[in-house]
mmCIF file of C-alpha atoms in Angstrom:
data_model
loop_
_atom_site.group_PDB
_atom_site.id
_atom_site.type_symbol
_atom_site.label_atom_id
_atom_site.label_comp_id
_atom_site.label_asym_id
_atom_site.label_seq_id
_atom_site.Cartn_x
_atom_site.Cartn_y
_atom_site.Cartn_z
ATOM 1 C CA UNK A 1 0.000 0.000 0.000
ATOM 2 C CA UNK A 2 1.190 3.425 -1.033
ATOM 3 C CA UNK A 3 2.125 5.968 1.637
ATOM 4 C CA UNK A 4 0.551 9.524 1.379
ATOM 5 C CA UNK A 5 4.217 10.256 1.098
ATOM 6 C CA UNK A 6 4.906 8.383 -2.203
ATOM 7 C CA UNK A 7 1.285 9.077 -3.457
ATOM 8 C CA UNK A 8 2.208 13.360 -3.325
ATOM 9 C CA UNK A 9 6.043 12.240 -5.021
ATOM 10 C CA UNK A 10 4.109 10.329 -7.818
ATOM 11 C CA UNK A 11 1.883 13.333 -8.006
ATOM 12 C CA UNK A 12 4.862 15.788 -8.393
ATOM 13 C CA UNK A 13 6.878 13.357 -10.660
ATOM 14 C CA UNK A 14 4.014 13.511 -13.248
ATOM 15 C CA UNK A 15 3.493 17.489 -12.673
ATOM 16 C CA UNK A 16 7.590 17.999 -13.360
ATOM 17 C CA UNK A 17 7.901 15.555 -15.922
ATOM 18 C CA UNK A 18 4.607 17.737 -18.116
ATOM 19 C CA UNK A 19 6.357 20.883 -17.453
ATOM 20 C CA UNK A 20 9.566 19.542 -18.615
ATOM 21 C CA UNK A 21 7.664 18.537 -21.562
ATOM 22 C CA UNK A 22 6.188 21.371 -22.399
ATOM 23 C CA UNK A 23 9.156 23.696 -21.736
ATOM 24 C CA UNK A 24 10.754 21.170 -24.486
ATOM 25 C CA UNK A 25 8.004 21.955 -27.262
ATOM 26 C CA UNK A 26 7.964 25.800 -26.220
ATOM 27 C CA UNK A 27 12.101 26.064 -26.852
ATOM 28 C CA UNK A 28 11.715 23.552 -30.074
ATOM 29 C CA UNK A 29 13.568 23.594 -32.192
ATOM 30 C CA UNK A 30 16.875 24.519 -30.939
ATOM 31 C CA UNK A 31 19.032 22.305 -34.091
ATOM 32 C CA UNK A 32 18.325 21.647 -36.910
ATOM 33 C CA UNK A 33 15.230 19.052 -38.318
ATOM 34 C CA UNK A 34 15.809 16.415 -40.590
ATOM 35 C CA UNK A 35 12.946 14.925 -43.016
ATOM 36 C CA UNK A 36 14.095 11.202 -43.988
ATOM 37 C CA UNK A 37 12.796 10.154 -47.583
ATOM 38 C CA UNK A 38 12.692 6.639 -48.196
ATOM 39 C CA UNK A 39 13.918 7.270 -51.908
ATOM 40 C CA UNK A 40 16.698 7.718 -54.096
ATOM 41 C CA UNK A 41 17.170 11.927 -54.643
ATOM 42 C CA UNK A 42 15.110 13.193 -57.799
ATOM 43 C CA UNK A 43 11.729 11.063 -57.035
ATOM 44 C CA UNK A 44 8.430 12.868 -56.179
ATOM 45 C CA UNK A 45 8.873 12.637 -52.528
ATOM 46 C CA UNK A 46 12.311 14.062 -52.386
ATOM 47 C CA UNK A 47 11.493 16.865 -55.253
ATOM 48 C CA UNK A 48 8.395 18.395 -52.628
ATOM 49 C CA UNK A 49 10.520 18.381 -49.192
ATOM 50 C CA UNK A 50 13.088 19.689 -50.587
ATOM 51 C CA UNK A 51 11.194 22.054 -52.145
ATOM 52 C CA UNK A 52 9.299 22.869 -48.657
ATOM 53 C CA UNK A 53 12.748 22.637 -46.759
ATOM 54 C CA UNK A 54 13.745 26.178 -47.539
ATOM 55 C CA UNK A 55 10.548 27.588 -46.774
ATOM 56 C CA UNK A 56 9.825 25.501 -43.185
ATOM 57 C CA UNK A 57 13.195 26.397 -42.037
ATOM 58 C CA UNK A 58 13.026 30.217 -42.146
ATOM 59 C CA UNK A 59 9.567 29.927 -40.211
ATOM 60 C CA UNK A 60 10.987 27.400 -37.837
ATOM 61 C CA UNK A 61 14.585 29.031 -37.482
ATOM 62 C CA UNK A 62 16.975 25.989 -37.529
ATOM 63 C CA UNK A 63 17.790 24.178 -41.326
ATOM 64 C CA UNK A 64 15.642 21.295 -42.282
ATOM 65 C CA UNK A 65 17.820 18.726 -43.974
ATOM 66 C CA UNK A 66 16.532 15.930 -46.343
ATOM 67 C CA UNK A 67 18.283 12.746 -45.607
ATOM 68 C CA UNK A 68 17.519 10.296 -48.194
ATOM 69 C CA UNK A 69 17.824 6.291 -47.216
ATOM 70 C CA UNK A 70 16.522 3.982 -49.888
ATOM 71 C CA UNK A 71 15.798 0.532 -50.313
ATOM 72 C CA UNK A 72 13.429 -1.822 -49.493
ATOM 73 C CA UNK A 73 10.417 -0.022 -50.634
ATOM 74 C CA UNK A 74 10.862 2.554 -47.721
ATOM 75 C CA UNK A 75 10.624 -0.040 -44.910
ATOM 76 C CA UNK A 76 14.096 0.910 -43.556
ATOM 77 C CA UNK A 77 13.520 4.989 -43.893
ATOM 78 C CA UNK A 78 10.319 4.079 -42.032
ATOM 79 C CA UNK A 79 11.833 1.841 -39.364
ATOM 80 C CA UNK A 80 13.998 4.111 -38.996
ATOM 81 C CA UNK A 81 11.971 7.102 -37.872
ATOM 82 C CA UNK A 82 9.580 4.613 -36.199
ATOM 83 C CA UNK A 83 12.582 4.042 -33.512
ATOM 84 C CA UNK A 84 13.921 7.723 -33.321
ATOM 85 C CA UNK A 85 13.724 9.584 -30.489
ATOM 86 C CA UNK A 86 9.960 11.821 -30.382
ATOM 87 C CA UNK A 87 11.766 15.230 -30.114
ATOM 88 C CA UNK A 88 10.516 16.441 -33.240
ATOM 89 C CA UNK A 89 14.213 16.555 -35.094
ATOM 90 C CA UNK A 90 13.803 13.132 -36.851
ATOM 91 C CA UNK A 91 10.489 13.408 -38.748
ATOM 92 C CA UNK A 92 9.203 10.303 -41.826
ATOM 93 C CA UNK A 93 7.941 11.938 -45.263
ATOM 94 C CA UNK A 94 5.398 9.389 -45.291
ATOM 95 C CA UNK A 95 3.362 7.865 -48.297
ATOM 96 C CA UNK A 96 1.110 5.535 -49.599
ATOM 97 C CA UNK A 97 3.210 2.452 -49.806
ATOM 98 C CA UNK A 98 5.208 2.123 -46.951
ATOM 99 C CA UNK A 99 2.323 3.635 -44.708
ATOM 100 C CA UNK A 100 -0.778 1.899 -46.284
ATOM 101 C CA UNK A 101 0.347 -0.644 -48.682
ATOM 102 C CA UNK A 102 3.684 -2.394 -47.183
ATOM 103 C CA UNK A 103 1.982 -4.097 -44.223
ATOM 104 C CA UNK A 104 0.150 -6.074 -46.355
ATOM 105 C CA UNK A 105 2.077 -6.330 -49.305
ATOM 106 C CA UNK A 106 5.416 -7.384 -47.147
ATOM 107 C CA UNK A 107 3.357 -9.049 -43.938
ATOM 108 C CA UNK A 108 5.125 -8.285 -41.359
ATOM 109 C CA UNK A 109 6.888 -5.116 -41.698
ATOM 110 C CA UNK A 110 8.988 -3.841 -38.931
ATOM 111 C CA UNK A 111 7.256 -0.886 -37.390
ATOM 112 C CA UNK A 112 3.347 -0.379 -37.223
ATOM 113 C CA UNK A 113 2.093 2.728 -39.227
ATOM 114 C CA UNK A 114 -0.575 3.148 -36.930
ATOM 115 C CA UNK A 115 0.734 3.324 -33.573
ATOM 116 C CA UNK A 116 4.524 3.914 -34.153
ATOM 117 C CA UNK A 117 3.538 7.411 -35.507
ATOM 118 C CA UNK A 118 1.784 10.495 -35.296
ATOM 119 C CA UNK A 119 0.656 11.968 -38.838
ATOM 120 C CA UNK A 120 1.396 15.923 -39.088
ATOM 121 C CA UNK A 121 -0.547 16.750 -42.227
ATOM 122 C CA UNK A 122 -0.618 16.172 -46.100
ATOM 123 C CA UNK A 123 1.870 17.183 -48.568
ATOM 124 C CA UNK A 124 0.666 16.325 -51.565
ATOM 125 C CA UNK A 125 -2.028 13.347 -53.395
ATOM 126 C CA UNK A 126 -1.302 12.730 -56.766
ATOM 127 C CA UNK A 127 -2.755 11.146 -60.052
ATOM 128 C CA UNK A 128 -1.223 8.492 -61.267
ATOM 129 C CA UNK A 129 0.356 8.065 -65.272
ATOM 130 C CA UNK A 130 0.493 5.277 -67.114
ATOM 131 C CA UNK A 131 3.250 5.641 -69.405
ATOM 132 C CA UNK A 132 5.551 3.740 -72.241
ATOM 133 C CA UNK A 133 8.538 3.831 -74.410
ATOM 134 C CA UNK A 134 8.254 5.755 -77.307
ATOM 135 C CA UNK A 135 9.292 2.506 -79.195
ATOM 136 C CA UNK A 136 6.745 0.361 -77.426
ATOM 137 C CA UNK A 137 3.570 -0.502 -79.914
ATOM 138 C CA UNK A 138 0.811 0.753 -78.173
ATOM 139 C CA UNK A 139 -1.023 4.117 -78.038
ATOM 140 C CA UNK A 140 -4.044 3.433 -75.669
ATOM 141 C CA UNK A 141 -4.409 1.160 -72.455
ATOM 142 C CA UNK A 142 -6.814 -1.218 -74.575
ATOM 143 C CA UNK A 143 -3.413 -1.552 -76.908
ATOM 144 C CA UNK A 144 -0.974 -2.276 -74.338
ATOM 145 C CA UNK A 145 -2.959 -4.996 -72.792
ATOM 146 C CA UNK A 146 -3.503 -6.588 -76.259
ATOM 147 C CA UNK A 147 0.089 -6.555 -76.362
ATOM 148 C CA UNK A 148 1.145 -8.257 -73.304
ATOM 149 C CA UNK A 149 -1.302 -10.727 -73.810
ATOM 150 C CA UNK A 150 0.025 -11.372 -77.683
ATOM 151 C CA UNK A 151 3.644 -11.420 -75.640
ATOM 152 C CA UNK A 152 3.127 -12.733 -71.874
ATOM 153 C CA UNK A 153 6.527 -12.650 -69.740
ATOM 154 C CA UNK A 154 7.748 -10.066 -72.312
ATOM 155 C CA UNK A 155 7.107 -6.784 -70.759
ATOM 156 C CA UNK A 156 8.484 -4.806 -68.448
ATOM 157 C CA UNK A 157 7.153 -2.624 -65.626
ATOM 158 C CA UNK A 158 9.810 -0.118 -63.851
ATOM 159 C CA UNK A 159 8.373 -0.149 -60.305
ATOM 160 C CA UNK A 160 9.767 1.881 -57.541
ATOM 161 C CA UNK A 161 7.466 1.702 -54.591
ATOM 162 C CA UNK A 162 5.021 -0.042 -53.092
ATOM 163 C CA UNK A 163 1.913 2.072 -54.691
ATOM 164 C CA UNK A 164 3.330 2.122 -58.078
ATOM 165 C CA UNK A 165 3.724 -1.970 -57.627
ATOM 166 C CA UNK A 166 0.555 -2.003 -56.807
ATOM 167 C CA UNK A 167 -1.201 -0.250 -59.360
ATOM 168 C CA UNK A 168 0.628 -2.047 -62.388
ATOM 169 C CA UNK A 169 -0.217 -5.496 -59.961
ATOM 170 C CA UNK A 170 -3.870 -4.381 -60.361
ATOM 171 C CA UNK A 171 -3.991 -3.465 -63.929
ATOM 172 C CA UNK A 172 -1.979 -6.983 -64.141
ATOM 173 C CA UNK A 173 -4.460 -8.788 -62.195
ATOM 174 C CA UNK A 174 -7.955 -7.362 -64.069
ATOM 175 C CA UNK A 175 -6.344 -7.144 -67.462
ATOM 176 C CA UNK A 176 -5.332 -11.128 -67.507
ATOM 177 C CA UNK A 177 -1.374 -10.603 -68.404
ATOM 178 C CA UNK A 178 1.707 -10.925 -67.726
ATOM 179 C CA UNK A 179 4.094 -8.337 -67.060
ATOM 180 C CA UNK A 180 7.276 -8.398 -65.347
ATOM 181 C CA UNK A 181 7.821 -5.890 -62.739
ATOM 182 C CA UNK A 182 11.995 -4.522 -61.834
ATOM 183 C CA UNK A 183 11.876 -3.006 -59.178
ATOM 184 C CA UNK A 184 14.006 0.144 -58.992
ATOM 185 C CA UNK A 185 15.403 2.036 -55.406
ATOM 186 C CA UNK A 186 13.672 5.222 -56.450
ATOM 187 C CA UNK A 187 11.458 7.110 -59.018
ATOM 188 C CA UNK A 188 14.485 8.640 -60.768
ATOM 189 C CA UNK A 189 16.002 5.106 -61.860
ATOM 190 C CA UNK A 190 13.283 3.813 -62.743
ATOM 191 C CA UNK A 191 12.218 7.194 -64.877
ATOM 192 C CA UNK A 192 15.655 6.824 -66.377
ATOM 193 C CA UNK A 193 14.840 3.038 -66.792
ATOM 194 C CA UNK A 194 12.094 3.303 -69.111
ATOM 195 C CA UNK A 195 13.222 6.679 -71.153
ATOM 196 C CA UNK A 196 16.437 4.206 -71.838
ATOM 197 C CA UNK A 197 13.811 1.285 -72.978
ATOM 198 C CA UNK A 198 15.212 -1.053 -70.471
ATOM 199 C CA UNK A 199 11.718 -1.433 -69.349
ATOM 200 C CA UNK A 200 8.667 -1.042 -71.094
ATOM 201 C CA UNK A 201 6.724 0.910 -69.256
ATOM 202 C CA UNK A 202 5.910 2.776 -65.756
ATOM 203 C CA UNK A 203 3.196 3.682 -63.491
ATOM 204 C CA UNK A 204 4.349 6.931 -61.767
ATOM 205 C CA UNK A 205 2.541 10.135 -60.288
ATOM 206 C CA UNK A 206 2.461 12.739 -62.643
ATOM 207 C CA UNK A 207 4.427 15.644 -61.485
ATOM 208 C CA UNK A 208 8.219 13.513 -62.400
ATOM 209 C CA UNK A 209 6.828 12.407 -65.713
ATOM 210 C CA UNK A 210 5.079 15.470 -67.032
ATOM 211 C CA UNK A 211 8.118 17.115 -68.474
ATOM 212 C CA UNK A 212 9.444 13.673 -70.111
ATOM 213 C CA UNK A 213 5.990 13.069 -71.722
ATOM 214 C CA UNK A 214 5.473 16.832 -73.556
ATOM 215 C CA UNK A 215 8.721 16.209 -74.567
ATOM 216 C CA UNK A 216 8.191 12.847 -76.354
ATOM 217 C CA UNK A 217 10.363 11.048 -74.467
ATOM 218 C CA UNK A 218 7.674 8.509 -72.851
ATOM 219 C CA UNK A 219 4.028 8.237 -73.725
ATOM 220 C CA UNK A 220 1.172 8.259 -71.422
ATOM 221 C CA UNK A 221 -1.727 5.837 -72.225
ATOM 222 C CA UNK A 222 -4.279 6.686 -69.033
ATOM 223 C CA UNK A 223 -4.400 8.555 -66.118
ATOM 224 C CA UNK A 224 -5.708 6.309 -62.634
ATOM 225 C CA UNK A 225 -8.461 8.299 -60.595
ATOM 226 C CA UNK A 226 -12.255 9.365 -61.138
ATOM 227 C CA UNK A 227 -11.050 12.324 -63.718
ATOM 228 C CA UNK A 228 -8.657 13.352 -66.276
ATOM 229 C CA UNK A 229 -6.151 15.367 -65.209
ATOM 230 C CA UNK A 230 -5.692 18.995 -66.341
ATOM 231 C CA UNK A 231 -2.216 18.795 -67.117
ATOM 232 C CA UNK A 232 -2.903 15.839 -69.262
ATOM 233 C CA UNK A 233 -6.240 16.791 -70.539
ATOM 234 C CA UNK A 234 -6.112 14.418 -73.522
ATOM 235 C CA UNK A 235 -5.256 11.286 -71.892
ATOM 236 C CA UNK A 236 -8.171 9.360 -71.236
ATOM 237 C CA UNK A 237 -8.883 7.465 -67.469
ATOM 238 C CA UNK A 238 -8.533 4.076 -66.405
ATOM 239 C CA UNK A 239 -11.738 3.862 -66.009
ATOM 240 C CA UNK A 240 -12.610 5.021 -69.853
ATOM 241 C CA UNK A 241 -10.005 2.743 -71.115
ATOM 242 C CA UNK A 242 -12.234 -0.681 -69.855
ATOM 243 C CA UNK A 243 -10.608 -1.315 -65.945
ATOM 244 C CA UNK A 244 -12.612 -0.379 -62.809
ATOM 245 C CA UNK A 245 -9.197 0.735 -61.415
ATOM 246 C CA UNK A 246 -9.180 4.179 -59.286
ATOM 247 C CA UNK A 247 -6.674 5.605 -56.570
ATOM 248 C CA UNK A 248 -4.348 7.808 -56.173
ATOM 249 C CA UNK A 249 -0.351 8.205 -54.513
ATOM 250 C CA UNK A 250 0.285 10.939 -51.197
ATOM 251 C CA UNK A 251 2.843 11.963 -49.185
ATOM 252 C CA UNK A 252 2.720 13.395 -45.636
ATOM 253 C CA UNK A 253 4.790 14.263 -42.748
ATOM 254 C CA UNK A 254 4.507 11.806 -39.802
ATOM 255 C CA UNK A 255 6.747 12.005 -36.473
ATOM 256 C CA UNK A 256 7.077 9.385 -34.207
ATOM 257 C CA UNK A 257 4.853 8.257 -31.164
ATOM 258 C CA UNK A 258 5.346 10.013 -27.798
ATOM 259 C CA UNK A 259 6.269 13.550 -29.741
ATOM 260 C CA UNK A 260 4.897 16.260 -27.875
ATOM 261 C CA UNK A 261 1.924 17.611 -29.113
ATOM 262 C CA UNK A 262 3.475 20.940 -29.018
ATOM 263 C CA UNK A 263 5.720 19.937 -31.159
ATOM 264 C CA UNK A 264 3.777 18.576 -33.490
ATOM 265 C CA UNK A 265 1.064 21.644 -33.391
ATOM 266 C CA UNK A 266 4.116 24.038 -34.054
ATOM 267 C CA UNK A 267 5.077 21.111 -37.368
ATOM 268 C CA UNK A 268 1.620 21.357 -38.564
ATOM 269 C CA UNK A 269 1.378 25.461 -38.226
ATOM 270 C CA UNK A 270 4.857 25.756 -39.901
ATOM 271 C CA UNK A 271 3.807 22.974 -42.708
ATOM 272 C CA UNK A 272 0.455 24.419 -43.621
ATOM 273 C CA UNK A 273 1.765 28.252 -44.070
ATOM 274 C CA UNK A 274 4.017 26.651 -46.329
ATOM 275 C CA UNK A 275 1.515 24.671 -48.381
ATOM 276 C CA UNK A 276 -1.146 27.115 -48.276
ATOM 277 C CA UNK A 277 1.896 30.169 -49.941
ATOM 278 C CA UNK A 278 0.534 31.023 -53.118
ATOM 279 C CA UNK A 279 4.165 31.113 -54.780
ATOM 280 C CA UNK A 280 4.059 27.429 -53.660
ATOM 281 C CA UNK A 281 0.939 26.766 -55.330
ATOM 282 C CA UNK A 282 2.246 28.107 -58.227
ATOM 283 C CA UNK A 283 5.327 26.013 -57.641
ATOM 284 C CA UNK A 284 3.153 23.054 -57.890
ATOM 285 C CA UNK A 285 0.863 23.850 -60.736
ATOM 286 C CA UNK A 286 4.653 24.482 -62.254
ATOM 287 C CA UNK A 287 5.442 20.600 -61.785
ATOM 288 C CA UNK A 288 1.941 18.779 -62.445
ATOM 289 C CA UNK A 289 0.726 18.919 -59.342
ATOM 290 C CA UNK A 290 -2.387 20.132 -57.748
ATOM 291 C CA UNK A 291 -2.203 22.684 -54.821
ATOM 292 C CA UNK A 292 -6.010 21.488 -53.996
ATOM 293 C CA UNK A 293 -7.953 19.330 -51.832
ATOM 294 C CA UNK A 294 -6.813 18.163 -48.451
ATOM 295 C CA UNK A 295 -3.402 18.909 -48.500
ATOM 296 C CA UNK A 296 -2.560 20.940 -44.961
ATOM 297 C CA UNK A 297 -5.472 19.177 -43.651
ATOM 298 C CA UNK A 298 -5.378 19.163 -39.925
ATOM 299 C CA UNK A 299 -3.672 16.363 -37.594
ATOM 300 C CA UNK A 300 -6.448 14.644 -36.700
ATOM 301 C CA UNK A 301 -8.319 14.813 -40.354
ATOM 302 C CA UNK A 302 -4.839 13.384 -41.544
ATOM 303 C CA UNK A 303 -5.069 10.666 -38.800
ATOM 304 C CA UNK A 304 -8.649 9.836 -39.849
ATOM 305 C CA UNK A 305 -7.632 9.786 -43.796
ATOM 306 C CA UNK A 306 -4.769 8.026 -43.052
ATOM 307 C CA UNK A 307 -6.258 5.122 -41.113
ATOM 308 C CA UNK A 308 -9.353 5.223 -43.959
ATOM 309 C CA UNK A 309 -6.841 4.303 -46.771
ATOM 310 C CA UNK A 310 -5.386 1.954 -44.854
ATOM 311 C CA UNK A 311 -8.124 0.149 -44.345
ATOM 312 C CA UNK A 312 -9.416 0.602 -47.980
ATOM 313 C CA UNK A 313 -5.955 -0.701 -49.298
ATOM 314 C CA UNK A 314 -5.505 -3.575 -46.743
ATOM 315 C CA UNK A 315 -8.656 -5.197 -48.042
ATOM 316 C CA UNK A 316 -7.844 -4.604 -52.205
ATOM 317 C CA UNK A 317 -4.650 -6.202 -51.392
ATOM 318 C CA UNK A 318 -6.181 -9.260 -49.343
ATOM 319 C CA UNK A 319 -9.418 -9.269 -51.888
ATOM 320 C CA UNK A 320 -6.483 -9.875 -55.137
ATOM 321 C CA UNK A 321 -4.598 -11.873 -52.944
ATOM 322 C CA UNK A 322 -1.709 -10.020 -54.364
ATOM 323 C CA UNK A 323 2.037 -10.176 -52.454
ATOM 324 C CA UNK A 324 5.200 -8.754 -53.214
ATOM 325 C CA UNK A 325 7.639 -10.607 -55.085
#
């Protein structure tokens, strides 16, 4: 039985130890913050943060530093974070496959999405392309799929993440063919990939391919999601081209459990002022992208649409019965 005594010293231990905690997030940050992307440098991910890094470090006052550590589709960036310490200087650029689509894809991964971190907000949610080599015979969706069934095993799909997997899995799986999937350690090999013809084609969000395709230099067949895209405003949907296929790629910042909520209110305020900057819209109109919907949303709306596509992607991958290679 506890003594008054050690009841009031547990009392005071919890009082000092939430003041201490709070001081902490008041005099953040004191060094500077790095944002670990799971990619190779030049891929979607890396282009945004370190396109926000400039921005987020003159509001914050300390540098933010990209630190870029590939390989295995983001599951050792995200471990990585997952087992940093929750002072809000080690921070995950999070998206759709290693947050959503690697826990089922790679059963088990080694962190939890769920409760190893806290999401911040939304960066970005993208359309995806689906593009080929110039040389490759096909100049619709309906073509390429006649191909690959006139030459099964013969194809090639540059695939450098989990969502991009997926997506060409799908199309795979409801076309009936067979195409092989390499997988690269970022978006920029695998860009460089295809444009070499090493592969035949890629599924990628739009804003790394959109210069290479007005330039000729790959050749997009559909655009995944309910509409066409107004940077692409000729290329017709998924959906028009004959597969019930829709979805789309994000990227957010996540920290890891136990951060201070301080912290991570002073993250989101910083974040959002950047993303909401109409020079940054206009930065990424510039690149493909749209500066619209619910990017900046909120912690807890980011929690909630987090956990929604996570449980609307768990159950398309266990519905295909579709793993990893």
């Amino acid at each position: 039985m506890k003594t008054p005594f050690k009841v009031l010293g547990l009392i005071l231990a919890c009082v000092v130890a939430f003041a201490a905690a709070e001081s902490w997030g008041q005099d953040y940050p004191s060094k500077p913050i790095r944002i670990v992307v799971g990619f190779a440098p030049g891929g979607g991910t890396d282009v945004t943060v370190r396109m926000l890094g400039p921005k987020l470090s003159a509001l914050l006052g300390q540098p933010v530093i990209v630190e870029n550590k590939p390989g295995a589709e983001a599951r050792i960036s995200t471990e990585y974070v997952a087992k940093a310490a929750p002072d809000g200087y080690t921070l995950l650029a999070g998206g759709t496959g290693q947050m959503v689509l690697n826990p089922g894809l790679f059963e088990p991964v080694p962190y939890d999405p769920v409760n190893a971190f806290i999401p911040i907000t939304l960066f970005n949610l993208d359309q995806l392309v689906i593009a080929v080599h110039p040389l490759v015979p096909a100049n619709s969706l309906k073509e390429l799929i006649a191909l690959a069934k006139a030459k099964p095993g013969q194809l090639f799909h540059a695939s450098s993440a989990s969502s991009f997997y997926l997506a060409a899995e799908l199309i795979k799986r409801q076309a009936g063919v067979d195409i092989v999937q390499v997988p690269y350690k970022g978006a920029a090999p695998s860009i460089s990939a295809t444009v070499a013809g090493e592969t035949s084609m890629i599924v990628l969000s739009i804003p790394p391919l959109i210069g290479l395709l007005k330039a000729g230099k790959l050749r997009a067949l559909a655009i995944n999601g309910p509409a066409r895209s107004r940077f692409l405003p000729d290329i017709p949907t998924a959906l028009e081209s004959g597969l019930d296929f829709d979805g789309s790629t994000w990227v957010g910042l996540f920290a890891p459990a136990g951060t201070p909520r301080s912290i991570v209110d002073k993250l989101y305020s910083a974040t959002s002022a950047v993303l909401k900057d109409d020079a940054m819209k206009e930065r990424f109109v510039s690149q493909g992208r749209e500066p619209l919907g619910p990017v900046a949303m909120p912690p807890a709306e980011f929690d909630a649409f987090f956990k929604a596509e996570l449980a609307k992607w768990t159950k398309a991958i266990k519905d295909f019965n579709i793993r990893a290679n």
